[in-house]
Coordinates of C-alpha atoms and ligand atoms in Angstrom, one line a residue:
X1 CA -31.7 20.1 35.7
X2 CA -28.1 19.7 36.2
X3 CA -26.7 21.9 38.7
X4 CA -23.9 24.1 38.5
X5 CA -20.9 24.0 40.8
X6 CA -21.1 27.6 41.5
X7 CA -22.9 30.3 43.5
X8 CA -25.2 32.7 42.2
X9 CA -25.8 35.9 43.3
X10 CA -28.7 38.3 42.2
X11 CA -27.6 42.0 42.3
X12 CA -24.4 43.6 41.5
X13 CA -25.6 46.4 44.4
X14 CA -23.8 46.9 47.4
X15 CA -24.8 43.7 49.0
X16 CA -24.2 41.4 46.2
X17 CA -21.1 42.9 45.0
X18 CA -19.5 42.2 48.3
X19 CA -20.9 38.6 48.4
X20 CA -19.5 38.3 45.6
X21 CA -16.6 39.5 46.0
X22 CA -15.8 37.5 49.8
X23 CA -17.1 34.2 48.1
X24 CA -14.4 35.0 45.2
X25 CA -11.3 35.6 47.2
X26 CA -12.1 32.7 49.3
X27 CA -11.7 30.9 46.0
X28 CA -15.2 30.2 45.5
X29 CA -16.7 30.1 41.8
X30 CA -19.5 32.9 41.7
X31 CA -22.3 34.1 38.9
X32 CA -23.5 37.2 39.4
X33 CA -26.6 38.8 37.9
X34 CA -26.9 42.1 37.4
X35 CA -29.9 43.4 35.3
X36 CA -28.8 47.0 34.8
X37 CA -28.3 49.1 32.1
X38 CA -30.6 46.3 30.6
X39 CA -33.1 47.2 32.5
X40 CA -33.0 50.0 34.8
X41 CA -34.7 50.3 38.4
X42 CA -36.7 53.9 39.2
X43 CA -33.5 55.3 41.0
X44 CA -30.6 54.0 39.6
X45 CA -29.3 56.0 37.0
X46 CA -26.0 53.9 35.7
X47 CA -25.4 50.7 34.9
X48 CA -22.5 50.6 37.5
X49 CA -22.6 48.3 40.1
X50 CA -22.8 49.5 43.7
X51 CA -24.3 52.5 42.5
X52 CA -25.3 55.4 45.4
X53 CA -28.8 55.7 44.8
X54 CA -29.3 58.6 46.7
X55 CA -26.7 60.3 49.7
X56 CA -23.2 59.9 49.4
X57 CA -22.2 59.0 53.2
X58 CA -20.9 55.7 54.6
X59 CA -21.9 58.2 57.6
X60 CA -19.9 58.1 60.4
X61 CA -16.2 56.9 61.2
X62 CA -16.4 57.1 65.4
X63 CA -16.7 53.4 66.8
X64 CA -18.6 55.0 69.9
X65 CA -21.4 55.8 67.1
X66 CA -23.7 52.8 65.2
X67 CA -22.6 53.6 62.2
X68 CA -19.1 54.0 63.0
X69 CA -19.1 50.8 64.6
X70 CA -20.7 48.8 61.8
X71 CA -18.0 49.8 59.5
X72 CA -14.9 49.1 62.1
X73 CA -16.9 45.2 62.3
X74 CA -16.5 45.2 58.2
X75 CA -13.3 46.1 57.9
X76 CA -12.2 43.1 60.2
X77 CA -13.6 41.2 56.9
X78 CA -11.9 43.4 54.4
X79 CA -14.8 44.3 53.0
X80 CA -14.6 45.7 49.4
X81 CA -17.6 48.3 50.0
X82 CA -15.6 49.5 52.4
X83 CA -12.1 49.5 51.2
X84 CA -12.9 50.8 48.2
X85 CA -14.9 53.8 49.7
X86 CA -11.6 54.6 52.0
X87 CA -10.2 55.0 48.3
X88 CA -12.6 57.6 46.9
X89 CA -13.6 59.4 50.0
X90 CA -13.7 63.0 50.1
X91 CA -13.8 65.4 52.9
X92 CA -16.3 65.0 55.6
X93 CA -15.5 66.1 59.1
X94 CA -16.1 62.7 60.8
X95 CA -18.3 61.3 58.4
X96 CA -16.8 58.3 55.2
X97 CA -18.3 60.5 52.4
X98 CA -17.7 58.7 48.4
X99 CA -17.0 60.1 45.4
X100 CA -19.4 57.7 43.7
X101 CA -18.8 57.7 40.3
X102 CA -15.2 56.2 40.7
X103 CA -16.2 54.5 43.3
X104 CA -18.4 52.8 41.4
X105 CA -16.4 52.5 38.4
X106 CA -14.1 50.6 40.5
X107 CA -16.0 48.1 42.1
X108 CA -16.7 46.5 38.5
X109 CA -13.7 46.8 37.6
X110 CA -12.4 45.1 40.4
X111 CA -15.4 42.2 40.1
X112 CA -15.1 42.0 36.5
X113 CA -11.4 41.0 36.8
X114 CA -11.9 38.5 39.2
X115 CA -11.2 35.3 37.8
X116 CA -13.6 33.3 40.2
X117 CA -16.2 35.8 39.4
X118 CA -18.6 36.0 36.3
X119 CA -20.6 38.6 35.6
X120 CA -24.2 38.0 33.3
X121 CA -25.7 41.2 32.9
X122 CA -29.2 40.2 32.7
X123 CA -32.4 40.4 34.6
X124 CA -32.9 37.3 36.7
X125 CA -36.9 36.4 36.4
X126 CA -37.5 32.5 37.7
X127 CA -36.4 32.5 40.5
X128 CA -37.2 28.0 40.6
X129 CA -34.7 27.9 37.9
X130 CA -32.0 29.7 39.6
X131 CA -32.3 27.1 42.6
X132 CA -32.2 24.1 40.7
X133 CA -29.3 24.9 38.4
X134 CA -26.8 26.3 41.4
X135 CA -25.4 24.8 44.7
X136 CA -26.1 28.1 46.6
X137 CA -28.6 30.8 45.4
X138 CA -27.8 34.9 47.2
X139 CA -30.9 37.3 46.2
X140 CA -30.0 40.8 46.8
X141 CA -31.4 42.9 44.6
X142 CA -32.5 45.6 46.9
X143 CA -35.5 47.9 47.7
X144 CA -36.2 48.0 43.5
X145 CA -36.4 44.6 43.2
X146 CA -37.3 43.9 39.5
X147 CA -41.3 43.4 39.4
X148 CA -40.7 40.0 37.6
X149 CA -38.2 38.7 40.2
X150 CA -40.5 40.2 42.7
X151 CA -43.9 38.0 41.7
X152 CA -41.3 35.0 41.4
X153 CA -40.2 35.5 44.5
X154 CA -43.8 35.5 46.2
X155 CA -44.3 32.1 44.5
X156 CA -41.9 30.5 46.7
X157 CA -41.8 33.0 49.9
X158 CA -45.7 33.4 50.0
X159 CA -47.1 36.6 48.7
X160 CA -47.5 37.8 52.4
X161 CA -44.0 37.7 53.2
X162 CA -42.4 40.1 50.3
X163 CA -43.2 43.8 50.9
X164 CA -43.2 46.9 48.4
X165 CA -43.0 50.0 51.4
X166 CA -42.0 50.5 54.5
X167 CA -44.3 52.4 56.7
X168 CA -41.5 52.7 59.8
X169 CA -42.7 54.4 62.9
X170 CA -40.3 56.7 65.0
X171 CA -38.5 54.3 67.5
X172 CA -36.6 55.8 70.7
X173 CA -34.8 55.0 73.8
X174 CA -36.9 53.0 76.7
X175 CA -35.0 55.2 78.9
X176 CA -35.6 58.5 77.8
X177 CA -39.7 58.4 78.1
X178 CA -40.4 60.3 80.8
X179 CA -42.2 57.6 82.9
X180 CA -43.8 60.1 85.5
X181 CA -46.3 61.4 82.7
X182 CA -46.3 58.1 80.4
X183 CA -48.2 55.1 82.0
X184 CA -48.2 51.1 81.4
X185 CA -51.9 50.1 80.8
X186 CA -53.1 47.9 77.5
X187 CA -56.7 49.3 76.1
X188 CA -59.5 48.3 78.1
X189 CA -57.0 46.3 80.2
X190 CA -57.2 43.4 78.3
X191 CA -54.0 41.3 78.4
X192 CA -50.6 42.1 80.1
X193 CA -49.9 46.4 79.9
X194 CA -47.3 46.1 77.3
X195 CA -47.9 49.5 76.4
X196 CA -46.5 52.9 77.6
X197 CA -48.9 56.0 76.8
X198 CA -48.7 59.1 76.6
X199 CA -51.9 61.0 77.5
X200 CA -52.9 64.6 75.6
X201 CA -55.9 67.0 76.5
X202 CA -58.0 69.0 74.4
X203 CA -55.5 71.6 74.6
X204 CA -52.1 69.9 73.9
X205 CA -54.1 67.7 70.8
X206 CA -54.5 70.8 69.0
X207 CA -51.2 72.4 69.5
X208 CA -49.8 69.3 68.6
X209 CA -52.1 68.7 65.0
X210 CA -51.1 72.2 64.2
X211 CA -47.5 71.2 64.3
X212 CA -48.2 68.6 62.1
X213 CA -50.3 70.7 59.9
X214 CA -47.3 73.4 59.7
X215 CA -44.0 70.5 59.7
X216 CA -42.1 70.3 56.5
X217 CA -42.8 67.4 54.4
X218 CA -39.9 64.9 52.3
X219 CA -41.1 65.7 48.6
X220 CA -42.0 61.9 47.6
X221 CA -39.9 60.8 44.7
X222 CA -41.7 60.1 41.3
X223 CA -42.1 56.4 41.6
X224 CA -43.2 56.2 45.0
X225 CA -47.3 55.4 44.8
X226 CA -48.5 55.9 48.5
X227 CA -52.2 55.6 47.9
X228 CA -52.2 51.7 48.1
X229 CA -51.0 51.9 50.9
X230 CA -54.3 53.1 52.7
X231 CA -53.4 50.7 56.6
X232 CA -50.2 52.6 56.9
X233 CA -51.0 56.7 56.0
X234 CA -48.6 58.9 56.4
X235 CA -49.9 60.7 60.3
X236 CA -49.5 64.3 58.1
X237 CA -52.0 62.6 55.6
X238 CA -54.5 61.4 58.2
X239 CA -54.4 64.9 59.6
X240 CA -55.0 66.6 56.3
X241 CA -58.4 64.1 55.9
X242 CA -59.4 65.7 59.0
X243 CA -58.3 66.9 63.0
X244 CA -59.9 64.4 64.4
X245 CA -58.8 61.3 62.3
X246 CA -55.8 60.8 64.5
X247 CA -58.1 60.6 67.7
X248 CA -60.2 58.1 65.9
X249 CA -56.8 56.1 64.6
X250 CA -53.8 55.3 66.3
X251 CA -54.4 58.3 69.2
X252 CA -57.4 56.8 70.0
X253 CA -58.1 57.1 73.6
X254 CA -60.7 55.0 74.7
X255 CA -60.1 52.0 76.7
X256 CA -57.0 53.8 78.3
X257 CA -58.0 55.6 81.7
X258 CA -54.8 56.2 83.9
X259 CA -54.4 52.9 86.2
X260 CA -54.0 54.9 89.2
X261 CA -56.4 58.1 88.6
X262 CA -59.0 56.6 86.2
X263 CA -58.3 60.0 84.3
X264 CA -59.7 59.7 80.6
X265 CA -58.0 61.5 77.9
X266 CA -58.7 63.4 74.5
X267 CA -55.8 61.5 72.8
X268 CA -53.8 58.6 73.6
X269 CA -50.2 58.1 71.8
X270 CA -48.9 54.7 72.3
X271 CA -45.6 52.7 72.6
X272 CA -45.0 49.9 71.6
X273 CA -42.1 47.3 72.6
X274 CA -39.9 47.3 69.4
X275 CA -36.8 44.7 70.5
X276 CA -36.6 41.8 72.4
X277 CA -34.6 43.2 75.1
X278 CA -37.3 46.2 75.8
X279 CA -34.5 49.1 75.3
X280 CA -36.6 50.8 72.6
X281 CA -40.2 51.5 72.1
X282 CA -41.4 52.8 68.7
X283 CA -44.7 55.5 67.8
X284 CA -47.3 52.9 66.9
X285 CA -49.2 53.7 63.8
X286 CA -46.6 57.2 63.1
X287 CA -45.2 56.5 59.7
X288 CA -44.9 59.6 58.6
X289 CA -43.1 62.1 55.7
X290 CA -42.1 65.0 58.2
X291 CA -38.6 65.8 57.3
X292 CA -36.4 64.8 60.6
X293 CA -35.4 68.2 62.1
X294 CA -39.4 68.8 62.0
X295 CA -40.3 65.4 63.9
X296 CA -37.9 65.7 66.8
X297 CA -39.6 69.1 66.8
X298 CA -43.4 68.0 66.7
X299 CA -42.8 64.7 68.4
X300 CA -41.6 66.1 71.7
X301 CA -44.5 67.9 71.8
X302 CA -45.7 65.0 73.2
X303 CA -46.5 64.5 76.8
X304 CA -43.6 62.2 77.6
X305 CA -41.4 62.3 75.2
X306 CA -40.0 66.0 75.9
X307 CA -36.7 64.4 75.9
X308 CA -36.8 61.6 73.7
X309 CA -33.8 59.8 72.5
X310 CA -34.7 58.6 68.4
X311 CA -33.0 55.9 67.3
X312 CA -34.9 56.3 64.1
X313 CA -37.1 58.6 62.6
X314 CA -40.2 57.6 60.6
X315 CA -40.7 57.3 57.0
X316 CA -42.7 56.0 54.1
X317 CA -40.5 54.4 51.2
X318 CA -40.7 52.3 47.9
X319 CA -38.8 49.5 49.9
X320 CA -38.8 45.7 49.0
X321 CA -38.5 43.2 51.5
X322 CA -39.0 40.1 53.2
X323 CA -40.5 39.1 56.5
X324 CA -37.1 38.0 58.3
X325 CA -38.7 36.9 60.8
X326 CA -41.1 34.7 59.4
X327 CA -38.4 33.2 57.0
X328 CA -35.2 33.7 57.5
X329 CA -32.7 31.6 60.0
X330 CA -29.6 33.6 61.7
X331 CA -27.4 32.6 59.0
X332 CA -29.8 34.3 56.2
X333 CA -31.3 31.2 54.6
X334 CA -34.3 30.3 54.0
X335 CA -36.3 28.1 56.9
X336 CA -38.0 26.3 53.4
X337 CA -35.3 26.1 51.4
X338 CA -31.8 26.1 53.1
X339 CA -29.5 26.6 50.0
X340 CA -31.1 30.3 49.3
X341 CA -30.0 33.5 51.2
X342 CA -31.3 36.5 51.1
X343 CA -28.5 39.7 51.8
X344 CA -28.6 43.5 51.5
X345 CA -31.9 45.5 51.9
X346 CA -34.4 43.0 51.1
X347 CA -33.3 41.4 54.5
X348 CA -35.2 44.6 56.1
X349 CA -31.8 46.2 56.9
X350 CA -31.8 49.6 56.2
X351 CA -29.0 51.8 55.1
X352 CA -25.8 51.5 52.4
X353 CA -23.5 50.2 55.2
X354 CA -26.2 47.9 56.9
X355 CA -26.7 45.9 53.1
X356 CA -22.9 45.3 53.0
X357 CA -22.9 43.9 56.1
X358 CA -25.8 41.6 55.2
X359 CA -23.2 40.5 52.1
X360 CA -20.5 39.9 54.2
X361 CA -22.0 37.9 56.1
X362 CA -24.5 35.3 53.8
X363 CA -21.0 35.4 51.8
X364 CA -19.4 33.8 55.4
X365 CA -22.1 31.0 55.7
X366 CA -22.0 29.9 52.1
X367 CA -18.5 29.4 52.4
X368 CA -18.5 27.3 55.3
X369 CA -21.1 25.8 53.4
X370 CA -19.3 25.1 50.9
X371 CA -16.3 24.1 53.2
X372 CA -18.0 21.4 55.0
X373 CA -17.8 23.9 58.1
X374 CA -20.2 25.2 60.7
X375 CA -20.4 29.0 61.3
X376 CA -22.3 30.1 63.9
X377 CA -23.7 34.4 63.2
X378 CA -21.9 36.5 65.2
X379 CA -22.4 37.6 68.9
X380 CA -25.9 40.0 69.1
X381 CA -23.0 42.3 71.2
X382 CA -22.0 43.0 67.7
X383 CA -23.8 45.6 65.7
X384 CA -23.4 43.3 62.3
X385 CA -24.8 40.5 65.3
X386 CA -27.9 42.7 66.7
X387 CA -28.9 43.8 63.4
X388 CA -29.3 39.6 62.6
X389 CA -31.3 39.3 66.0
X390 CA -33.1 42.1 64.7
X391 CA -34.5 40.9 61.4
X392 CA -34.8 37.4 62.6
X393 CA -36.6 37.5 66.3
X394 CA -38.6 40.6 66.0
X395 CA -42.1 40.1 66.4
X396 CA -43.0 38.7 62.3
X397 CA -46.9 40.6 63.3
X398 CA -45.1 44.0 63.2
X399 CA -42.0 43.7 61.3
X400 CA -40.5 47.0 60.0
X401 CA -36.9 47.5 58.2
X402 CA -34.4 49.2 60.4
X403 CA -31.1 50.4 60.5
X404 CA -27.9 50.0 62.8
X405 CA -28.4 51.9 66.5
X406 CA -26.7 51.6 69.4
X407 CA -29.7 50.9 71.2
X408 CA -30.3 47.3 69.3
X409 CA -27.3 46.0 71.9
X410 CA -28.2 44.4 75.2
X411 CA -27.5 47.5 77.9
X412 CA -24.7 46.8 80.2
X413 CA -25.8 45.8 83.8
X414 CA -23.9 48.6 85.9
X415 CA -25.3 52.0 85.3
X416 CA -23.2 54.2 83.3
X417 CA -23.1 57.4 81.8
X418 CA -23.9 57.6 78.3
X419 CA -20.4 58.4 77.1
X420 CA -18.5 55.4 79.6
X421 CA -21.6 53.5 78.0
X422 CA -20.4 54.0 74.1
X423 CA -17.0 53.0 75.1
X424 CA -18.1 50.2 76.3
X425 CA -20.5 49.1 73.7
X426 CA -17.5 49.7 71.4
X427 CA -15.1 47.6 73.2
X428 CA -17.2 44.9 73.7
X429 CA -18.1 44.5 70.0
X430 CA -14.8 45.1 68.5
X431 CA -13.7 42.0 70.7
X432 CA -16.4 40.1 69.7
X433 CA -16.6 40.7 65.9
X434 CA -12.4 40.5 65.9
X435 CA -13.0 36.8 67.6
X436 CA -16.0 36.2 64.7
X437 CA -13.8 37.7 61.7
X438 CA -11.0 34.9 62.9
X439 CA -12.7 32.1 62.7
X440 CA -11.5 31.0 59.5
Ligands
FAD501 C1 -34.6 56.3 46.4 C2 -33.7 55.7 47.4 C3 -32.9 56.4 48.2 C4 -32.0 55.9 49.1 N1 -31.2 56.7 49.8 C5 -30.3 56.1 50.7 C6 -29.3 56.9 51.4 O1 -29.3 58.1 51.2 N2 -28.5 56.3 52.3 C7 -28.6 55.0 52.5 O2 -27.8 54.5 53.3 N3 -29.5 54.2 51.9 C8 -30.3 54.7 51.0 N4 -31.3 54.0 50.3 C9 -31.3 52.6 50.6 C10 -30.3 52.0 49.7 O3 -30.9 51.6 48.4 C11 -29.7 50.8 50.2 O4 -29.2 51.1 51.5 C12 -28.7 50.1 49.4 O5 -28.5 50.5 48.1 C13 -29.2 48.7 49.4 O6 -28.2 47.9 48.9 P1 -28.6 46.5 48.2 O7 -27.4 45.9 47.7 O8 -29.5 45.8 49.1 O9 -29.5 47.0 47.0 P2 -29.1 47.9 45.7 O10 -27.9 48.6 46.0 O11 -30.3 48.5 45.2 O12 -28.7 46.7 44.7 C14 -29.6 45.8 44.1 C15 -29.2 45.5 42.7 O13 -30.0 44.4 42.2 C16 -30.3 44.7 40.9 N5 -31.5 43.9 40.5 C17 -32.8 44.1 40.9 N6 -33.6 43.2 40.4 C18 -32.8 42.4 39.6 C19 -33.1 41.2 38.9 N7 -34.3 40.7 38.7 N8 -32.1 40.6 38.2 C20 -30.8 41.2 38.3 N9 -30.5 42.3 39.0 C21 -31.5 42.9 39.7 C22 -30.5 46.2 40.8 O14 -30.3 46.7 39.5 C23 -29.4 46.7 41.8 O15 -28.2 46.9 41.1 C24 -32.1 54.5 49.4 C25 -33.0 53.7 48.6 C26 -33.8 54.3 47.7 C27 -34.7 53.4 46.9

């Protein structure tokens, strides 16, 4: 098949329409696919592109928060997204909140008049087809992947690697488990203690199944199916098939005496290393529906975690995506087939700004593709950088979509307080991503 001097991109979202759009004003030719109002995803309810599925907050503008300092690393690449959201914001307090439909309306508008940009509204089904007839191939069509692109897509990437929910356990800070009541020890002390735990009596397992009995619950939406899902329940659900089904699942305590005391336990909550640089630890096996006010609330109930810091909260979604770990290099190719990237949330990002990001940046390494150029990803001091180590070096066994936190960055050396501590993680991103933005 003859090949086609362009690029094509798969989703007219937020990821694809900024790749598309940063491949375009380099003076790249782009195709981009977008299947809606042709065919509609379960959420969606336009045919615009970058539609909002669901909130309407870029969340927050302060560098010294994640969020905040994802978006000041975007706007070093002029991203669309992001510029165009500054246009059709409306008051928020600190937060970028959108006016979506213009917002919307105007990021089509804007692609559509692109001259290196063409737009096919269709659904994009064979996914071999695409490869062979482009020089460079972007799939980002999101946590709705179309079903048909979706079975195409396991014929290349194996049907283990492509996911249809997330089943994301709470993660917190490494530093704020409270390590005089939470002890190292693996079960049965087989291998190397990689676990914290956090020991409950009788008593405290109870209390704390009550709480979880009594915690309000996120409604699911209509098209989210849980009941396949049977390896990763919901803890709320567990509890409801029984008090005890927690104590024989993930709070199971046998094998787990205290090293020191040889104290046994009635339940056993355990932690379990969740990034490479051991800041954060995340609530094996609690996926859960709680709403968020109620698991802070319930999950420092906990012995240990009275003062937990989250860095995420747990939840059960309809969420597509790939094992980035498995198959995707630092530049967001494919090990297997180097011409194909993958951006947006079926990278296991999470989050409206997070997918941008993922645009911007397999938008960056097609170019210098394309321009005979190498491009190294950008510093992990970087949010858009630790969100790459992230999806590409976490453990492939235990992968889990996750959004941008301050505690993805390497900690500095010198003990700080927290505040001194988010100036600095600021400064030393902006300086790196303003030194990766210039490259070119
Ligand atoms: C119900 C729901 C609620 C959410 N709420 C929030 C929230 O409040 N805040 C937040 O930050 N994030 C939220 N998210 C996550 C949110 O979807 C992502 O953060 C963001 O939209 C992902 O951007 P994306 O570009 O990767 O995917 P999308 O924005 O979903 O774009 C993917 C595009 O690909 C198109 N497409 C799919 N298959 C094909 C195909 N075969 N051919 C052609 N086109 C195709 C789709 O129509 C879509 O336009 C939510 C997700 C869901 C499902």
């Amino acid at each position: 098949m003859k090949k086609i001097p362009s690029v094509a991109i798969v989703g007219a979202g937020l990821a694809g329409s900024e790749a598309a759009w940063q491949l375009a004003e380099r003076g790249h030719a782009v195709r981009l696919f977008e299947m809606r109002p042709v065919r509609m995803t379960a959420a969606h309810k336009t045919g615009e592109c970058a539609e909002l599925v669901c909130s309407n907050s870029f969340k927050s503008r302060s560098v010294e928060n994640a969020h905040g300092l994802l978006k000041a690393e975007m706007a070093l690449h002029k991203s669309l997204i992001l510029k165009t959201g500054e246009r059709f914001s409306v008051p928020a307090g600190q937060a970028l909140a959108i006016d979506r439909e213009p917002f919307a309306e105007s990021i089509g508008v804007q692609l559509k008049a692109h001259p290196k940009i063409t737009f096919c509204n269709e659904e994009v089904i064979d996914v071999s087809e695409l490869i062979n007839s482009h020089s460079h191939v972007i799939f980002a069509t999101g946590p709705l992947t179309s079903d048909a692109l979706a079975a195409s897509l396991q014929d290349i990437l194996g049907a283990q690697y492509l996911s249809f929910y997330d089943a994301i356990a709470p993660v917190i800070t490494a530093e704020s488990i409270d390590m005089d009541i939470a002890f190292r020890a693996s079960r049965y002390g087989k291998g190397e203690a990689d676990y914290f735990n956090c020991p409950m009596h009788h008593e405290q397992y109870q209390t704390f199944i009550t709480a979880v009995q009594e915690a309000e619950k996120v409604e699911l939406h209509q098209f989210e199916d849980i009941r396949p899902f049977e390896g990763c329940l919901p803890i709320e659900v567990m509890v409801e098939r029984g008090p005890d089904t927690l104590r024989f699942g993930p709070m199971k305590p046998v094998g787990l005496e205290h090293p020191e005391t040889g104290e046994r336990f009635h339940a056993v909550v355990q932690l379990r290393q969740e990034n490479s640089v051991g800041s954060l630890y995340n609530l094996v096996g609690f996926q859960t529906k709680m709403t968020w006010t109620a698991q802070k609330e319930v999950f420092a109930m906990i012995p240990g975690l009275a003062n937990a810091e989250f860095v995420r909260l747990g939840s059960v979604h309809r969420n597509t995506f790939i094992n980035g770990p498995a198959l995707l290099n630092p530049q967001l190719n494919l090990k297997s087939h180097p011409n194909v990237f993958f951006a947006g949330q079926i990278t296991g990002v999470e989050g409206y700004m997070e997918s941008t990001a993922m645009g911007i940046l397999a938008a960056r390494q097609i170019a210098a593709s394309l321009e005979n150029r190498l491009e190294s990803p950008p510093s992990p001091d970087t949010m858009m950088g630790a969100l790459i180590r992230y999806i590409t070096e976490t453990d492939p066994t235990i992968f889990q979509p996750m959004n941008s936190n301050l505690g993805l960055l390497d900690p500095p050396e010198k003990k700080m307080n927290k505040a001194d501590r988010k100036k600095w993680y600021a400064e030393r991103a902006l300086h790196k991503a303003a030194e990766y933005a210039n490259q070119v």
